[in-house]
CSV table of C-alpha atoms and ligand atoms in Angstrom, one decimal:
chain,number,residue,atom,x,y,z
S,54,MET,CA,4.6,-13.9,40.7
S,55,LYS,CA,3.4,-16.3,38.1
S,56,LEU,CA,2.7,-20.0,38.5
S,57,LEU,CA,2.0,-22.2,35.6
S,58,ALA,CA,0.6,-25.7,36.1
S,59,ILE,CA,0.4,-28.2,33.2
S,60,ASN,CA,-1.9,-31.2,33.4
S,61,GLY,CA,-0.7,-34.2,31.4
S,62,SER,CA,-3.8,-36.3,32.3
S,63,PRO,CA,-6.4,-36.5,29.6
S,64,ARG,CA,-9.0,-36.3,32.4
S,65,LYS,CA,-9.7,-32.7,33.4
S,66,ALA,CA,-11.6,-33.4,36.6
S,67,MET,CA,-9.9,-36.5,38.1
S,68,ASN,CA,-6.9,-37.1,40.4
S,69,THR,CA,-4.1,-35.2,38.7
S,70,ALA,CA,-6.3,-32.2,37.8
S,71,ALA,CA,-7.8,-32.0,41.3
S,72,ILE,CA,-4.3,-31.8,42.8
S,73,LEU,CA,-3.1,-29.3,40.3
S,74,LYS,CA,-6.2,-27.2,40.9
S,75,LYS,CA,-5.4,-27.1,44.6
S,76,ILE,CA,-1.8,-26.1,43.8
S,77,THR,CA,-3.0,-23.2,41.7
S,78,ALA,CA,-5.6,-22.2,44.3
S,79,GLY,CA,-2.8,-22.3,47.0
S,80,ALA,CA,-0.6,-20.1,44.8
S,81,ALA,CA,-3.5,-17.7,44.1
S,82,SER,CA,-4.2,-17.4,47.9
S,83,ARG,CA,-0.8,-15.8,48.2
S,84,GLY,CA,-1.6,-13.3,45.5
S,85,ALA,CA,0.2,-15.1,42.6
S,86,GLU,CA,-1.1,-15.2,39.1
S,87,ALA,CA,-1.8,-19.0,38.7
S,88,GLU,CA,-2.9,-20.8,35.6
S,89,LEU,CA,-3.7,-24.4,34.9
S,90,VAL,CA,-3.4,-25.7,31.3
S,91,HIS,CA,-4.8,-29.1,30.2
S,92,LEU,CA,-2.8,-30.6,27.5
S,93,ARG,CA,-5.8,-32.7,26.5
S,94,ASP,CA,-7.3,-29.6,25.0
S,95,LEU,CA,-4.4,-28.9,22.7
S,96,VAL,CA,-3.3,-30.3,19.3
S,97,PHE,CA,0.4,-30.6,19.3
S,98,LYS,CA,3.3,-32.9,18.7
S,99,GLY,CA,6.6,-33.8,20.4
S,100,CYS,CA,10.1,-32.6,19.4
S,101,ILE,CA,10.8,-33.2,15.7
S,102,SER,CA,14.6,-32.8,16.2
S,103,CYS,CA,14.7,-29.9,13.6
S,104,PHE,CA,17.6,-28.3,15.6
S,105,HIS,CA,16.5,-24.8,14.9
S,106,CYS,CA,16.7,-24.2,18.7
S,107,LYS,CA,20.3,-25.2,18.6
S,108,ASP,CA,21.5,-22.8,15.9
S,109,PRO,CA,23.3,-20.0,17.7
S,110,LYS,CA,23.0,-17.7,14.6
S,111,GLY,CA,19.3,-18.5,14.1
S,112,LYS,CA,16.4,-16.5,15.5
S,113,SER,CA,15.0,-19.4,17.3
S,114,TYR,CA,18.1,-20.2,19.4
S,115,GLY,CA,16.9,-21.6,22.7
S,116,ARG,CA,13.2,-21.6,21.6
S,117,CYS,CA,11.1,-24.2,20.0
S,118,VAL,CA,10.3,-23.3,16.4
S,119,ILE,CA,7.2,-25.5,16.0
S,120,ARG,CA,4.0,-23.5,15.8
S,121,ASP,CA,1.0,-25.4,17.2
S,122,ASP,CA,-1.2,-25.3,20.3
S,123,LEU,CA,1.8,-25.9,22.6
S,124,THR,CA,3.6,-22.8,21.4
S,125,PRO,CA,1.7,-20.4,23.8
S,126,VAL,CA,2.1,-22.9,26.7
S,127,LEU,CA,5.9,-23.0,26.1
S,128,ARG,CA,5.9,-19.2,26.1
S,129,LYS,CA,4.0,-19.1,29.4
S,130,ALA,CA,6.3,-21.7,30.9
S,131,HIS,CA,9.3,-19.6,29.8
S,132,GLU,CA,7.8,-16.6,31.6
S,133,ALA,CA,6.5,-18.3,34.7
S,134,ASP,CA,8.4,-17.9,38.0
S,135,VAL,CA,7.1,-21.3,39.1
S,136,LEU,CA,6.5,-24.3,36.9
S,137,VAL,CA,4.5,-27.3,37.9
S,138,LEU,CA,4.0,-30.4,35.7
S,139,GLY,CA,1.5,-33.0,36.7
S,140,THR,CA,0.9,-36.4,35.1
S,141,PRO,CA,-0.5,-39.8,35.9
S,142,PHE,CA,1.8,-42.8,35.4
S,143,TYR,CA,0.9,-44.7,32.2
S,144,PHE,CA,2.7,-48.0,31.9
S,145,SER,CA,5.2,-46.6,34.4
S,146,MET,CA,6.0,-43.5,32.4
S,147,GLU,CA,4.6,-40.0,32.1
S,148,THR,CA,1.6,-39.8,29.7
S,149,ALA,CA,2.2,-39.3,26.0
S,150,PHE,CA,0.7,-35.8,26.4
S,151,MET,CA,3.3,-35.0,29.1
S,152,ARG,CA,6.2,-36.7,27.4
S,153,ALA,CA,5.6,-34.7,24.2
S,154,CYS,CA,5.4,-31.5,26.3
S,155,MET,CA,8.5,-32.3,28.2
S,156,GLU,CA,10.5,-33.0,25.0
S,157,ARG,CA,9.6,-29.6,23.6
S,158,LEU,CA,10.0,-27.8,26.9
S,159,TRP,CA,13.4,-29.2,27.8
S,160,PHE,CA,15.1,-29.8,24.4
S,161,GLN,CA,14.8,-26.1,23.3
S,162,TYR,CA,17.0,-25.2,26.3
S,163,HIS,CA,19.4,-28.2,26.1
S,164,LEU,CA,22.9,-27.5,24.7
S,165,TYR,CA,25.4,-30.1,23.5
S,166,THR,CA,28.3,-28.1,25.0
S,167,THR,CA,29.8,-27.9,28.4
S,168,LYS,CA,31.1,-24.4,27.8
S,169,LYS,CA,27.7,-22.8,28.4
S,170,PRO,CA,24.8,-23.4,30.8
S,171,PRO,CA,21.4,-24.5,29.4
S,172,LEU,CA,19.5,-21.7,27.7
S,173,SER,CA,16.6,-22.0,30.1
S,174,PRO,CA,15.5,-19.1,32.4
S,175,ARG,CA,16.2,-19.9,36.1
S,176,LYS,CA,13.0,-20.1,38.1
S,177,LYS,CA,12.0,-19.5,41.7
S,178,ALA,CA,10.7,-23.1,42.1
S,179,ALA,CA,9.4,-26.1,40.2
S,180,ALA,CA,7.3,-29.1,41.1
S,181,LEU,CA,6.4,-32.5,39.6
S,182,VAL,CA,3.1,-34.2,40.5
S,183,TYR,CA,2.6,-37.9,39.8
S,184,THR,CA,-0.6,-39.8,40.4
S,185,MET,CA,-0.8,-43.6,40.1
S,186,ASN,CA,-2.6,-46.8,40.9
S,187,VAL,CA,0.2,-48.4,42.8
S,188,ARG,CA,1.0,-47.8,46.4
S,189,GLU,CA,4.1,-45.7,47.3
S,190,GLU,CA,5.9,-48.8,48.7
S,191,ASP,CA,5.5,-50.6,45.3
S,192,MET,CA,6.8,-47.7,43.2
S,193,GLU,CA,10.4,-49.1,43.2
S,194,ALA,CA,9.3,-52.6,42.0
S,195,TYR,CA,7.5,-51.0,39.1
S,196,GLY,CA,10.4,-48.8,38.1
S,197,LYS,CA,8.6,-45.6,38.9
S,198,ASN,CA,11.2,-44.1,41.3
S,199,ALA,CA,13.8,-44.0,38.5
S,200,ILE,CA,11.4,-42.1,36.2
S,201,VAL,CA,10.6,-39.6,38.9
S,202,ALA,CA,14.3,-39.1,39.7
S,203,ARG,CA,15.2,-38.6,36.1
S,204,SER,CA,12.5,-36.0,35.4
S,205,LYS,CA,13.2,-34.2,38.7
S,206,GLY,CA,16.9,-34.0,37.7
S,207,LEU,CA,16.0,-32.5,34.4
S,208,MET,CA,13.6,-29.9,36.0
S,209,GLU,CA,16.5,-29.0,38.3
S,210,ARG,CA,19.0,-28.7,35.5
S,211,PHE,CA,16.8,-26.4,33.5
S,212,PHE,CA,14.8,-24.5,36.0
S,213,ALA,CA,15.0,-24.7,39.8
S,214,PRO,CA,15.0,-27.0,42.8
S,215,CYS,CA,12.0,-29.3,42.1
S,216,GLU,CA,9.6,-30.7,44.7
S,217,VAL,CA,8.0,-34.0,44.0
S,218,PHE,CA,4.3,-34.6,45.0
S,219,LEU,CA,3.2,-38.2,44.9
S,220,CYS,CA,-0.4,-39.3,45.0
S,221,CYS,CA,-0.5,-43.1,45.1
S,222,ASP,CA,-3.2,-45.8,45.1
S,223,THR,CA,-5.7,-43.4,43.4
S,224,ARG,CA,-9.4,-44.0,42.8
S,225,GLN,CA,-9.0,-44.7,39.0
S,226,VAL,CA,-12.8,-44.7,38.2
S,227,LYS,CA,-15.8,-43.4,40.1
S,228,ASP,CA,-17.8,-46.6,39.7
S,229,TYR,CA,-15.7,-49.7,39.9
S,230,SER,CA,-18.8,-52.0,39.6
S,231,LYS,CA,-19.1,-51.2,35.9
S,232,TYR,CA,-15.7,-52.8,35.0
S,233,GLU,CA,-13.6,-55.9,35.7
S,234,PHE,CA,-11.3,-54.9,38.5
S,235,ASP,CA,-10.0,-57.8,40.5
S,236,VAL,CA,-6.3,-56.9,40.7
S,237,PHE,CA,-6.9,-54.1,43.2
S,238,ASP,CA,-8.3,-53.9,46.7
S,239,VAL,CA,-11.2,-51.8,45.5
S,240,PRO,CA,-12.8,-51.2,49.0
S,241,GLY,CA,-9.4,-50.2,50.2
S,242,LYS,CA,-9.0,-47.7,47.3
S,243,LEU,CA,-12.4,-46.2,47.9
S,244,LYS,CA,-11.6,-45.9,51.6
S,245,ARG,CA,-8.3,-44.2,50.8
S,246,HIS,CA,-10.1,-41.9,48.4
S,247,GLU,CA,-12.5,-40.8,51.2
S,248,GLU,CA,-9.9,-40.5,54.0
S,249,VAL,CA,-6.5,-39.8,52.5
S,250,PHE,CA,-7.1,-38.0,49.2
S,251,PRO,CA,-8.8,-34.9,50.9
S,252,LYS,CA,-5.7,-34.6,53.0
S,253,GLU,CA,-3.5,-34.8,49.9
S,254,LEU,CA,-5.6,-32.0,48.4
S,255,GLU,CA,-4.9,-29.9,51.5
S,256,GLN,CA,-1.2,-30.7,51.1
S,257,ALA,CA,-1.4,-29.6,47.4
S,258,PHE,CA,-2.9,-26.3,48.4
S,259,ALA,CA,-0.1,-25.8,51.0
S,260,LEU,CA,2.5,-26.7,48.3
S,261,GLY,CA,1.0,-24.1,45.9
S,262,ALA,CA,1.1,-21.4,48.6
S,263,ARG,CA,4.7,-22.4,49.5
S,264,LEU,CA,6.0,-22.4,46.0
S,265,VAL,CA,5.2,-18.8,45.3
S,266,VAL,CA,6.6,-17.2,48.5
B,380,LIG,C1,-3.2,-46.1,29.9
B,380,LIG,C2,-3.1,-46.2,31.4
B,380,LIG,C3,-1.9,-46.7,31.9
B,380,LIG,C4,-1.7,-46.8,33.3
B,380,LIG,N1,-0.6,-47.3,33.8
B,380,LIG,C5,-0.3,-47.2,35.1
B,380,LIG,C6,0.9,-47.7,35.6
B,380,LIG,O1,1.8,-48.1,34.9
B,380,LIG,N2,1.1,-47.6,37.0
B,380,LIG,C7,0.1,-47.1,37.8
B,380,LIG,O2,0.4,-47.1,39.0
B,380,LIG,N3,-1.1,-46.6,37.3
B,380,LIG,C8,-1.3,-46.7,36.0
B,380,LIG,N4,-2.5,-46.2,35.5
B,380,LIG,C9,-3.4,-45.6,36.4
B,380,LIG,C10,-3.3,-44.1,36.5
B,380,LIG,O3,-1.9,-43.7,36.6
B,380,LIG,C11,-4.0,-43.6,37.8
B,380,LIG,O4,-5.3,-44.0,37.8
B,380,LIG,C12,-3.9,-42.0,37.8
B,380,LIG,O5,-4.2,-41.6,39.1
B,380,LIG,C13,-4.9,-41.4,36.8
B,380,LIG,O6,-4.8,-40.0,36.8
B,380,LIG,P1,-6.1,-39.1,36.5
B,380,LIG,O7,-7.2,-39.5,37.4
B,380,LIG,O8,-5.6,-37.7,36.7
B,380,LIG,O9,-6.4,-39.4,35.0
B,380,LIG,C14,-2.7,-46.2,34.1
B,380,LIG,C15,-3.9,-45.7,33.6
B,380,LIG,C16,-4.1,-45.7,32.2
B,380,LIG,C17,-5.4,-45.1,31.6
């Protein structure tokens, strides 16, 4: 059993990465082969709409033809039994790293016909991890629920039933005193980071273990 987790945060040791690391650790605890890829380390672009993946007579039918650092990640995603995408919200969307990855991942499998199913391999399970500054009860007001629902729907169309893991009201920086931060309840955020975030890490570990059985 293979689980691939992809981190769309440019930060490799903060909120999103910490949750994804726990998910991979949870999967590994059940004997799965679990890998975490940080998009920040890669040089790649989004879909260029070349349509090679849509040519039924071409040799790249159903597969992205671009050759760059994302190519091996797309191959691993194709082969994985469980696929987990994690991203912070940036201006109420997935990060540009994750958007570019999603475009390439999804579009290669997408068909403009109702006569055939998508060209994606069905998977055992999938999950989306979102981290964000806002509290869960404020997600609707900032348009975030619609983004989550849209991406969950696409993960389910292409791969498998998709769990959503939300980590809200995150500690955005380690030392708030260095910056101007008066729009947030900083003591409240620090308290939440101390008290709630460790529980979320435990939940992430349990999710990783659950996804691979
Ligand atoms: C460019 C940028 C835009 C952001 N936009 C939002 C946003 O729209 N909504 C939100 O709740 N948080 C926003 N944030 C905060 C991050 O989503 C939040 O701190 C997240 O947990 C960071 O993930 P990381 O620690 O894994 O990098 C933004 C952060 C940055 C750097």
